[in-house]
Coordinates of C-alpha atoms in Angstrom, one line a residue:
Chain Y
X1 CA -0.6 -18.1 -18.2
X2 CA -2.7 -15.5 -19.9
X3 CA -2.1 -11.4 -18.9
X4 CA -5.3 -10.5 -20.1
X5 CA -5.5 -9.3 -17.0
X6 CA -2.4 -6.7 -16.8
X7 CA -2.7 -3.6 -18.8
X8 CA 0.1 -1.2 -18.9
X9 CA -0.3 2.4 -18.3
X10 CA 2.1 4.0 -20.7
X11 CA 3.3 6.8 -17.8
X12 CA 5.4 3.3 -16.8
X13 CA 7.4 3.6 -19.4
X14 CA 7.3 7.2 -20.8
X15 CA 10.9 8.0 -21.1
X16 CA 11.6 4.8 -23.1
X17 CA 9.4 4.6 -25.8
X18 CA 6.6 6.8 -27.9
X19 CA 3.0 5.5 -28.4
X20 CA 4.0 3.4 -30.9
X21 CA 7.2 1.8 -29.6
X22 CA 5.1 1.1 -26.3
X23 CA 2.6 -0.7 -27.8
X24 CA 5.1 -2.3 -30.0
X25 CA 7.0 -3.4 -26.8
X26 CA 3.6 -4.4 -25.3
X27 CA 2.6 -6.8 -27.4
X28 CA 6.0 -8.6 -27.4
X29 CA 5.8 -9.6 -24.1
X30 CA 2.1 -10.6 -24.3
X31 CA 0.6 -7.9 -23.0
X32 CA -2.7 -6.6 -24.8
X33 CA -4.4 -4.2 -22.6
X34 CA -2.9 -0.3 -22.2
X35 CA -3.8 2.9 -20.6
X36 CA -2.4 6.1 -22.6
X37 CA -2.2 9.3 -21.2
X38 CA -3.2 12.4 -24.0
X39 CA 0.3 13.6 -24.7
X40 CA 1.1 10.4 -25.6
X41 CA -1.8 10.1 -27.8
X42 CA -1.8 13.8 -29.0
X43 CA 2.3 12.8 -30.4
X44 CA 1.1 10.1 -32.7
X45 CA -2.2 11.1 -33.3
X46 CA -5.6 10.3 -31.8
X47 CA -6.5 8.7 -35.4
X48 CA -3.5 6.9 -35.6
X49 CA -3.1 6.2 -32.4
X50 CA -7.2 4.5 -32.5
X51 CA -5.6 2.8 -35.8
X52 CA -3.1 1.0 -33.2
X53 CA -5.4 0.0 -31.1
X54 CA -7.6 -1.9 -33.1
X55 CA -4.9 -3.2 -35.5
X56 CA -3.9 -5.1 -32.7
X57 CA -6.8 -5.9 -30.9
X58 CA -5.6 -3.7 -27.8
X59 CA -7.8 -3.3 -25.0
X60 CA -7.5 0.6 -23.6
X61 CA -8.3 0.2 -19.8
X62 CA -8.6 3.9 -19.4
X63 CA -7.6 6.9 -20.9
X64 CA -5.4 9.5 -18.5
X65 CA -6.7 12.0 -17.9
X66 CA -9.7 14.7 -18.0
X67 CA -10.0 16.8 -14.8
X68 CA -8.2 19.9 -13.4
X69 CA -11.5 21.7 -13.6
X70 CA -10.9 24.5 -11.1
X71 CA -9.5 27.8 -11.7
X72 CA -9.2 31.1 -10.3
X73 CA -11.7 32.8 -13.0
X74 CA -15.1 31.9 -15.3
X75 CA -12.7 31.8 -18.1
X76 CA -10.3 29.7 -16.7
X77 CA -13.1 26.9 -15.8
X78 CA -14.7 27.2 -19.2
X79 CA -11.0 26.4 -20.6
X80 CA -11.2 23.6 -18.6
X81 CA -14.2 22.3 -19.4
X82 CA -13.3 22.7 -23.4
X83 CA -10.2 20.4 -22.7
X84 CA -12.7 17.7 -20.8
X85 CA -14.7 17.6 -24.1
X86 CA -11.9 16.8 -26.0
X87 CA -10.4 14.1 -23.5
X88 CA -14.3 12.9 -23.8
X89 CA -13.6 12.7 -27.9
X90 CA -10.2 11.2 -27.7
X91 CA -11.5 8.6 -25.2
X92 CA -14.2 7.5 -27.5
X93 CA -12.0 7.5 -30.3
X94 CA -9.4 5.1 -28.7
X95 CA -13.0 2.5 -27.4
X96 CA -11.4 3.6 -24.1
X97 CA -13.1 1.6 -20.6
X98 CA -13.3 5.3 -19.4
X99 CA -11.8 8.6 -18.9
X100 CA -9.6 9.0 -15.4
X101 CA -10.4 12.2 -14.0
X102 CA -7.6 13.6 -11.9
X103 CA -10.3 16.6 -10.8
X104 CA -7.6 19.8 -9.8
X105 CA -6.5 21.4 -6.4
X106 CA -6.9 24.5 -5.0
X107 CA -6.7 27.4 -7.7
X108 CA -3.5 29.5 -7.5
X109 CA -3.9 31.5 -4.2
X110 CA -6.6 29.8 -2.9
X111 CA -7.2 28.7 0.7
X112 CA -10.6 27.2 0.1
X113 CA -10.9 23.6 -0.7
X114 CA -14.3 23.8 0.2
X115 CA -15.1 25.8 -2.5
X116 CA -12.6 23.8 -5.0
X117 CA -14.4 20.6 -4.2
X118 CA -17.4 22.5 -5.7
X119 CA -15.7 23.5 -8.7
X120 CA -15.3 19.8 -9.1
X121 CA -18.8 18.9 -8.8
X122 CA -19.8 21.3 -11.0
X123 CA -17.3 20.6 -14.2
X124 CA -18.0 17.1 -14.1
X125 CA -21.7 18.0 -14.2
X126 CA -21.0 19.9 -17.3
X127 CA -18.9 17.8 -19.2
X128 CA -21.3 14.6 -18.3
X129 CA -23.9 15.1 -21.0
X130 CA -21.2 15.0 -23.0
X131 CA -19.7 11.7 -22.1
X132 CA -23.1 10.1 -21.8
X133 CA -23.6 11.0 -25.7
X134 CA -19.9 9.7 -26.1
X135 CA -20.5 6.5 -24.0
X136 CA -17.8 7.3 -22.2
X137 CA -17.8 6.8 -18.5
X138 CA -16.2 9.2 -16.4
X139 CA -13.4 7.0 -13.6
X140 CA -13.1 9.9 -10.5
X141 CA -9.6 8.9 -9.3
X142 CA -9.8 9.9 -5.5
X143 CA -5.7 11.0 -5.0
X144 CA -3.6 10.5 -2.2
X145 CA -4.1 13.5 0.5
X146 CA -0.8 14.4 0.1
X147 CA -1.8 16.0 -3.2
X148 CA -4.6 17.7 -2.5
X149 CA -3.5 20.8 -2.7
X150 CA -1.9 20.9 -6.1
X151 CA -3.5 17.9 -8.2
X152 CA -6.5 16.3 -6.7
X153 CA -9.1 17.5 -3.7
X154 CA -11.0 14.2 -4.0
X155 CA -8.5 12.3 -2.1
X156 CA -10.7 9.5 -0.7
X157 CA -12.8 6.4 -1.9
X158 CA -15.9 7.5 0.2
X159 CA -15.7 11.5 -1.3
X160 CA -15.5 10.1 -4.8
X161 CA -18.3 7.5 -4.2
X162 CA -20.4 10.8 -2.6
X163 CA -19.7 12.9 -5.8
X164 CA -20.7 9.3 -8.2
X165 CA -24.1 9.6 -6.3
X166 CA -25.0 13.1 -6.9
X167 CA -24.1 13.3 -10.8
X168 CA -25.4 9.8 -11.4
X169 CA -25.2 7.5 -14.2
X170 CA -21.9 7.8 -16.5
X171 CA -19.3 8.3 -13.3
X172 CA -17.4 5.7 -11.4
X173 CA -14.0 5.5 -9.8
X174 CA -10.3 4.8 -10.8
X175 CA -9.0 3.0 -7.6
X176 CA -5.2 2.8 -7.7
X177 CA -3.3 1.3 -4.8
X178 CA -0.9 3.8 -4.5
X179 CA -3.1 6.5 -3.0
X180 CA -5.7 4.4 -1.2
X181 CA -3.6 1.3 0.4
X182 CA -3.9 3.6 4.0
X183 CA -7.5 4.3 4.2
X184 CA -9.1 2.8 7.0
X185 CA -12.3 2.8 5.5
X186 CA -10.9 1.3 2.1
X187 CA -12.5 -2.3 2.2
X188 CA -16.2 -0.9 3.0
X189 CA -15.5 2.0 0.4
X190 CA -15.1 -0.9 -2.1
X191 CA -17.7 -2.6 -1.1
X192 CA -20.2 0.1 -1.5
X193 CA -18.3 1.2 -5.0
X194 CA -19.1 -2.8 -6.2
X195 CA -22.9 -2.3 -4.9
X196 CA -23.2 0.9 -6.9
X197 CA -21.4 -0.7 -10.1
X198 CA -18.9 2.2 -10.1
X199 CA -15.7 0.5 -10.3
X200 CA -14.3 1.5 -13.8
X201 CA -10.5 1.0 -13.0
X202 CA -7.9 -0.5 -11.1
X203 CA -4.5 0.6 -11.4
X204 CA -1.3 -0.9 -9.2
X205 CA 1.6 0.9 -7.5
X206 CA 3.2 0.6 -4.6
X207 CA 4.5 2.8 -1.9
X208 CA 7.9 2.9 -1.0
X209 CA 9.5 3.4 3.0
X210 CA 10.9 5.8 2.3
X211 CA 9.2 8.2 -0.6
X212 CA 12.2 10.7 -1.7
X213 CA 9.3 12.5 -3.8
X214 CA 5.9 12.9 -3.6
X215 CA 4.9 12.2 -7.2
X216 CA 8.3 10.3 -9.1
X217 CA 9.3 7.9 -6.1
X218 CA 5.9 5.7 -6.7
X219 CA 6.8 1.6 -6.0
X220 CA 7.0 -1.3 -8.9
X221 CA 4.8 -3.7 -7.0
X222 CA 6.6 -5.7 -4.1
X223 CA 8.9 -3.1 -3.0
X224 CA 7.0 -1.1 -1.3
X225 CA 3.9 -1.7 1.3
X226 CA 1.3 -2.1 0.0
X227 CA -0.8 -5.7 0.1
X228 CA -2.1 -6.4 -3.4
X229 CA -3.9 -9.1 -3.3
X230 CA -5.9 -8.2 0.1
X231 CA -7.3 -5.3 -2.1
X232 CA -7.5 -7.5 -5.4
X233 CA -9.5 -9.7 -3.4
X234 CA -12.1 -7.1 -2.2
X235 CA -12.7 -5.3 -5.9
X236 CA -13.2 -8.4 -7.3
X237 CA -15.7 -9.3 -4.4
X238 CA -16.9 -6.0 -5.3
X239 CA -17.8 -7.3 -9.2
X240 CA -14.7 -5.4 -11.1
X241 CA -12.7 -8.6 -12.9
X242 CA -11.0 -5.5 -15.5
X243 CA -7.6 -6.2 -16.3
X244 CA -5.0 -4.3 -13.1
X245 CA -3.0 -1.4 -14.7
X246 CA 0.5 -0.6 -13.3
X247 CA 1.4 3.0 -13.6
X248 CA 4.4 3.9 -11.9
X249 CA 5.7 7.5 -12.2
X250 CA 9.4 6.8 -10.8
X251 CA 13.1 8.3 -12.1
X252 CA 14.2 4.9 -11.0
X253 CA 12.4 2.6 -13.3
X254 CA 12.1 5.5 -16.3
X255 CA 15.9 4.8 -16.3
X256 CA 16.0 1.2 -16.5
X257 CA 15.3 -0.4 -20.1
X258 CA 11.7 -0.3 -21.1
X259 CA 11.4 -4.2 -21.6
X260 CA 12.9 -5.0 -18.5
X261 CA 10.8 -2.7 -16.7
X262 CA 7.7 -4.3 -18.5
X263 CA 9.4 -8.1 -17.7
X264 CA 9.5 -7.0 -13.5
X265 CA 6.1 -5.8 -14.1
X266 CA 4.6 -9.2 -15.6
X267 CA 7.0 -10.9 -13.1
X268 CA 5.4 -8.7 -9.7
X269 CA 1.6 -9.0 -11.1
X270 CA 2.1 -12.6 -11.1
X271 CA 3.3 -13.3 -8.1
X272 CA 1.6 -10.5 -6.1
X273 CA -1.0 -9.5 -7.8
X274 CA -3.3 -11.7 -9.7
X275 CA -5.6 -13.8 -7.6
X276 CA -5.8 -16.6 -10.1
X277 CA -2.0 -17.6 -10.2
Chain A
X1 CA -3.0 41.5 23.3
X2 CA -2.6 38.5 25.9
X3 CA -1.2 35.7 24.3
X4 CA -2.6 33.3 26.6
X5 CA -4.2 31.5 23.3
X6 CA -0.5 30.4 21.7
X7 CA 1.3 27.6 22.6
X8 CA 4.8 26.9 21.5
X9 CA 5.7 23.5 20.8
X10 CA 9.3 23.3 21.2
X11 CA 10.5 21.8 18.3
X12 CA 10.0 24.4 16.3
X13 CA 12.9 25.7 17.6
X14 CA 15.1 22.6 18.7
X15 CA 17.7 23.3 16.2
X16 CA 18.6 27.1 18.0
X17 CA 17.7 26.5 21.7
X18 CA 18.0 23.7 24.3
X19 CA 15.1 23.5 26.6
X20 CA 15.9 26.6 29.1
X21 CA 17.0 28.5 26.3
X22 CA 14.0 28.0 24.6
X23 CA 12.0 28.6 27.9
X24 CA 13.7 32.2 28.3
X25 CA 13.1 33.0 24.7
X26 CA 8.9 32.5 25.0
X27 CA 8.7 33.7 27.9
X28 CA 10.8 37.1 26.9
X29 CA 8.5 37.3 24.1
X30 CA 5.4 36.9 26.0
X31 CA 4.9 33.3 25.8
X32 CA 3.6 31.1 28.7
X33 CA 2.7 28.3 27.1
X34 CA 5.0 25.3 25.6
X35 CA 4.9 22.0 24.1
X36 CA 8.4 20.2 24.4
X37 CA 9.2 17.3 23.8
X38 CA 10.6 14.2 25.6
X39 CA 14.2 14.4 23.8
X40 CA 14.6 18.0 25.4
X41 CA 12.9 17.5 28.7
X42 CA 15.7 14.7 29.2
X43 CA 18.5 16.6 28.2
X44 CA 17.8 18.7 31.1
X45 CA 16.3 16.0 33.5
X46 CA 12.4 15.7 33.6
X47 CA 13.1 17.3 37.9
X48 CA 14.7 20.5 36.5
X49 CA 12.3 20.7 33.5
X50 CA 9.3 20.9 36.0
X51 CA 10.9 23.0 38.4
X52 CA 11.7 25.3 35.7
X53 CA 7.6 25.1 34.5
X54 CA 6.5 25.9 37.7
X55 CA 8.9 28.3 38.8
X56 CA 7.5 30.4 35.4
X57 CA 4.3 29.5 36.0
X58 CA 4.2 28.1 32.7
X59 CA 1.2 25.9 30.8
X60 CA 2.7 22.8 29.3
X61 CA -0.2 22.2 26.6
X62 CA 0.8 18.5 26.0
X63 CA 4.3 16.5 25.8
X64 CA 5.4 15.1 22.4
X65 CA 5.3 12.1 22.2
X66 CA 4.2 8.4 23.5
X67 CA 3.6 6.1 20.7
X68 CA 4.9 4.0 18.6
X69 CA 3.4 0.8 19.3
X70 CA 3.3 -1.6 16.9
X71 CA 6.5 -4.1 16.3
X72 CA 7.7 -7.3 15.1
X73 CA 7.6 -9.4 17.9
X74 CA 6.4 -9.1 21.9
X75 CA 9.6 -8.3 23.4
X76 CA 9.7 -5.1 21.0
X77 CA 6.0 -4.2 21.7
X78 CA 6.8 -4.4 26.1
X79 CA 9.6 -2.6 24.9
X80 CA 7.3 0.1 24.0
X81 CA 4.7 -0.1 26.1
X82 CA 7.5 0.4 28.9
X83 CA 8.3 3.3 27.4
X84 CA 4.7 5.3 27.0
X85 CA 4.2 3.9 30.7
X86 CA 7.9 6.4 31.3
X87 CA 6.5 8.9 28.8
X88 CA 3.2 9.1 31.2
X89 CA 5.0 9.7 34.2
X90 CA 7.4 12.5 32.5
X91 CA 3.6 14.6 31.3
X92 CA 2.4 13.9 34.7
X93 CA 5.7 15.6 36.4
X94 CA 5.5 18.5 34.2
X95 CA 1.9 18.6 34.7
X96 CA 0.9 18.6 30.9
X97 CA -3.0 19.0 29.8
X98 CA -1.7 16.1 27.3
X99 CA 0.6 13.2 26.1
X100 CA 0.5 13.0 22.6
X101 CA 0.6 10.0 20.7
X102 CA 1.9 9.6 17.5
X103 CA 1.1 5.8 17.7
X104 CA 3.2 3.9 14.8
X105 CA 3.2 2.9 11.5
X106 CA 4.1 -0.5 9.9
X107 CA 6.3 -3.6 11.7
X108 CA 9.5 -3.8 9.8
X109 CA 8.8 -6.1 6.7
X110 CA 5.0 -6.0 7.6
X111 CA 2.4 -5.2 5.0
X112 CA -0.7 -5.9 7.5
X113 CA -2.0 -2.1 8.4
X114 CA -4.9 -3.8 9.8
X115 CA -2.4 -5.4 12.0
X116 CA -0.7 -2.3 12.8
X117 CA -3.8 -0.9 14.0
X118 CA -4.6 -3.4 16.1
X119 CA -1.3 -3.6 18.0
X120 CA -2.1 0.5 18.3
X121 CA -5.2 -0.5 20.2
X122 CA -3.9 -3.1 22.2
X123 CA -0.8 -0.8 22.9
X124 CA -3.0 2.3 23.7
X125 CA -5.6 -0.2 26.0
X126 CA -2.3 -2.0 28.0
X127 CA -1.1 1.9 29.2
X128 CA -4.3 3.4 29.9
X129 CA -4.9 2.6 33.3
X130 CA -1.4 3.7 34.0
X131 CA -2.5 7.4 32.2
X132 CA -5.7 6.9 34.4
X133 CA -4.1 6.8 37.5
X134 CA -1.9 9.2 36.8
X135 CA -4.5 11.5 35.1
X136 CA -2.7 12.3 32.4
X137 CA -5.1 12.3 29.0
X138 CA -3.3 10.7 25.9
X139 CA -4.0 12.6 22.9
X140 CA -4.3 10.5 20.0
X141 CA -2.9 12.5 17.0
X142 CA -3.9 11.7 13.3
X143 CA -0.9 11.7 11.2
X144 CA -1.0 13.1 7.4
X145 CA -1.7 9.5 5.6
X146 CA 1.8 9.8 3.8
X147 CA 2.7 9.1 7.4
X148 CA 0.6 5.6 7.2
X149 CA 3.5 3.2 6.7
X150 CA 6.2 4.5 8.6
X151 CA 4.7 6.9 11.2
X152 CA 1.2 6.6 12.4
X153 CA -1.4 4.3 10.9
X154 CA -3.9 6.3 12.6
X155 CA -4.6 9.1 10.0
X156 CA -8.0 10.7 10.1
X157 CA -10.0 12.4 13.0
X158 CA -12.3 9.9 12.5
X159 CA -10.4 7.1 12.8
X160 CA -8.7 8.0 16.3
X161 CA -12.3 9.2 17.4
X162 CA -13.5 5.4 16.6
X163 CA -10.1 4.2 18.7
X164 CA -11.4 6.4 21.9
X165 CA -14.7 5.2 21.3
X166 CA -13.6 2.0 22.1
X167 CA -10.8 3.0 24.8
X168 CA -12.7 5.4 27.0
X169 CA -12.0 7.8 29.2
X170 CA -8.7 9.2 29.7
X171 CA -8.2 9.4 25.8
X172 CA -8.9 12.4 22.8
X173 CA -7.3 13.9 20.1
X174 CA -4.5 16.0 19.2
X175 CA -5.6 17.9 15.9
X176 CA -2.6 19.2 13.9
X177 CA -3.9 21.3 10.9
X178 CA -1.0 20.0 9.2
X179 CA -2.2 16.4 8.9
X180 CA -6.4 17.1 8.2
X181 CA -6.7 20.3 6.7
X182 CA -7.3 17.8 3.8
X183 CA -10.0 16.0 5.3
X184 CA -13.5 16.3 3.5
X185 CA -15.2 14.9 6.6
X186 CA -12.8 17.1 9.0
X187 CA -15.9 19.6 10.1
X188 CA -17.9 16.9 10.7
X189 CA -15.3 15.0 12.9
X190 CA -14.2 18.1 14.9
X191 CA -17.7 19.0 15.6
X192 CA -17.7 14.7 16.9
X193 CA -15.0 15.4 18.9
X194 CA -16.4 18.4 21.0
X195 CA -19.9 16.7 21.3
X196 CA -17.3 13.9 23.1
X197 CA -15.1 15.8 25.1
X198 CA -12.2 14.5 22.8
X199 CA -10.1 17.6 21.9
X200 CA -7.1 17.8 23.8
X201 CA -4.8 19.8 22.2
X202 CA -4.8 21.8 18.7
X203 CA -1.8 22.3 16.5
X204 CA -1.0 24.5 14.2
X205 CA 1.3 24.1 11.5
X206 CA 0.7 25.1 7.0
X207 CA 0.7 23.0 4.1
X208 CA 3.9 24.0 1.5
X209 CA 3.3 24.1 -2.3
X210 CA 5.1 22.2 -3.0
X211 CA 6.0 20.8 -0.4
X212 CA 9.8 19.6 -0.5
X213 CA 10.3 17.0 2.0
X214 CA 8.1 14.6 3.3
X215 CA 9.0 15.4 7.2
X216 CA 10.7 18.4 7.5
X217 CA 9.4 21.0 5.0
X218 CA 6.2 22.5 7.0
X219 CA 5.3 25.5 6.8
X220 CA 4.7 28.9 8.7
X221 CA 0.9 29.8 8.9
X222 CA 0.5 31.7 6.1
X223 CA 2.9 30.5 4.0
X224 CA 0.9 27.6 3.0
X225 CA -3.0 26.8 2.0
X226 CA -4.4 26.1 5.0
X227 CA -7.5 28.1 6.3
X228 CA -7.0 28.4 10.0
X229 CA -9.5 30.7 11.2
X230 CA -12.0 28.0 9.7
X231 CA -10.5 25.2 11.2
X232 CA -10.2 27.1 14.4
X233 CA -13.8 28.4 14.4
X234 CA -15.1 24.5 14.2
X235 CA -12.6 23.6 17.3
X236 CA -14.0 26.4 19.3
X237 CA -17.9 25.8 18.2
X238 CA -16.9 22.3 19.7
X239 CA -15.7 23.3 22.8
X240 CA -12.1 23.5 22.8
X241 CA -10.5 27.0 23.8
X242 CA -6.9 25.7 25.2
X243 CA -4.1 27.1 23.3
X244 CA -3.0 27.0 19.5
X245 CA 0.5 25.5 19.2
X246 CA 2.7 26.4 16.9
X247 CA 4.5 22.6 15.5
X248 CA 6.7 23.3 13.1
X249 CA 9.2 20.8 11.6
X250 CA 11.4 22.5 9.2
X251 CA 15.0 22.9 7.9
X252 CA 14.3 26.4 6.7
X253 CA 12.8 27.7 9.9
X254 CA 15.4 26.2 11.9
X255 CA 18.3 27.8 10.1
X256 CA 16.4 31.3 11.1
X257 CA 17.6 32.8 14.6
X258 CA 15.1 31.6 17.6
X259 CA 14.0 35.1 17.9
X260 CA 12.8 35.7 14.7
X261 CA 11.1 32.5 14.2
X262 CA 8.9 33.3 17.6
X263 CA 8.2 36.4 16.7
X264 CA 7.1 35.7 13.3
X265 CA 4.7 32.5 15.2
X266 CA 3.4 35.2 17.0
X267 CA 2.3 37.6 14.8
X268 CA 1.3 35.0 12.4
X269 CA -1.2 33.7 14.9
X270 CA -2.3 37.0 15.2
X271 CA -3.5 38.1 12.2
X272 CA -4.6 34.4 11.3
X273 CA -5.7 32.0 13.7
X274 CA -6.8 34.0 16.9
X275 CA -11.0 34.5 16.6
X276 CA -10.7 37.0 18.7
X277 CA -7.9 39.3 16.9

């Protein structure tokens, strides 16, 4: 049966293998969609790595990941902003789907989320021109709560859909598993993201009972909670039929050979994930 | 300055004092109000526990904690709703404003968290009359999402509002900075809750960076990013002006001697939580 609807985000296997050697190990086992992140790309190349891609027909889900926009100073957000841009160029250079913004937390020192979520807003406002020139859509990745503080202060479905509807055209959402499965609002968030046409990504991960760390204990699918198909189901009621991307960050599976780490994933998105199998 | 407005929930310090030693410590630091929960009060015996709250004239500002609701099969859900039903009648003989309820996560095995939720209802519906009669309130209490699967599947203000909307009177919230300070639509929902009557108990507790452990690493106000006076300002506006208390779960605090770890909850809330310091 065909995976064009798996893609791979290459964080799965980041220990194992380079750019190259991922895609290498990719294609192998049939697999023909990916989602870098920018180190990995920066390593190779951003030419080379675009080279890659359309050598061998690859499909780049997303590209991970602009964001982090605030920071303590004027200077410190303008530095962010700069590094958007570039995300924005390597994005468009690899035909990426779209750009995964993980936005930032709180600034070092700062008590005011309030005030972070409006450094948010305000650096993807500036970078958006930008992207629309590029035609590169901007995927708002709403982050577990749990990291709000450090890494993301968009940490549901409905604040990300809120912040797609006051900048506009260009923006959607990245809606991964692992930090929405518990939202009890999830299903009509979906819903709403499918009305608007703002479902750019979905990425797979589960959670695990119990999590040892809060970012490198994430789930291959099927040991952890998390229903898949229940929330398959509802994005693709929603209109999204793009290809799932697992991205695991977990010190158990980085240590584990990198094609039998691909072979479990094929293996879980086939039996849990796809709704056509 | 009185300290009438902090509460001291008791497993803070579990680790250095059994429940009369823990009584004697507050109170020789000023404290009259306590939060213990049901694992001390029975180590003592739920008589002498009350005997000792009245004879120090104390305010018990809710017992922790009823719950736990959902399981695999019927004989483990009686099982528990025998047990909130005993949990009822231990708040109501120490004459406690509240029983919290930290209401359950996942079933073993279970991936349904709509399920869950559902048994949480049924569960909370089945001992109500019960916490009626005995006029004891139950204070639903969000749990932090990363809770969701193995904790409480109730994790937003929102969420447990929509549950008492549906139960009536006789239940509100417990609202634990710890597990909303996150929220985006926190302000919205505390100012709900007031317009309600809901609010039955604030905790207070701060948000590590990082944060080590996912249970037992919480921090001292002010050691974390949480705005209290903010939070605290939007629970009074709504109505609520029972006491703060201090919930602490954590390893390093509890290696600290009990005196020191009061003290420090004390002038902590002083200088920022209290609106009127």
């Amino acid at each position: 049966m065909s995976l064009a609807g798996l893609s791979i985000n290459l964080a799965t296997v980041r220990e194992q293998y380079d750019f190259r050697q991922a895609v290498e190990a990719c294609l192998k086992q049939g697999i023909t969609a990916i989602a870098p992140w920018r180190d990995q790309v920066a390593k190779v190349g951003v030419d080379e790595a675009a080279r890659i891609v359309r050598a061998n027909g690859l499909r780049v889900t997303d590209l991970c990941r602009g964001g982090m926009f605030p920071a303590t100073d004027a200077a410190g957000r303008q530095r962010a902003l700069d590094d958007n841009r570039r995300a924005i160029d390597e994005a468009a250079a690899l035909g990426a789907d779209a750009l995964v913004l993980v936005v930032g937390g709180l600034p070092a020192g700062s008590r005011d989320i309030a005030s972070a979520r409006a450094m948010v807003r305000d650096g993807i406002a500036a970078v958006l021109p930008h992207a629309r020139a590029c035609k590169v859509p901007l995927a708002i990745e709403p982050l577990h709560p749990m990291y709000a503080a450090d890494r993301a202060c968009v940490n549901t479905l409905a604040q990300a859909l809120d912040l797609c509807d006051a900048l506009g055209d260009g923006t959607g959402v990245a809606i991964d598993t692992y930090h929405v499965w518990w939202d009890p609002d999830l299903f009509a968030q979906i819903a709403r993201a499918g009305a608007g046409k703002r479902i750019l990504a979905h990425h797979i991960c589960d959670w695990l009972v119990p999590t040892r760390h809060m970012l490198l204990d994430r789930g291959m699918m099927g040991d952890g909670v998390i229903d898949f198909r229940s929330i398959r189901r509802a994005i693709e009621a929603a209109g999204f039929r793009g290809p799932q991307a697992v991205e695991i960050l977990s010190e158990t599976w980085w240590q584990r050979p990198g094609e039998e780490v691909l072979q479990t994933c094929i293996a879980r998105f086939q039996t849990l994930c796809r709704l056509d199998g």
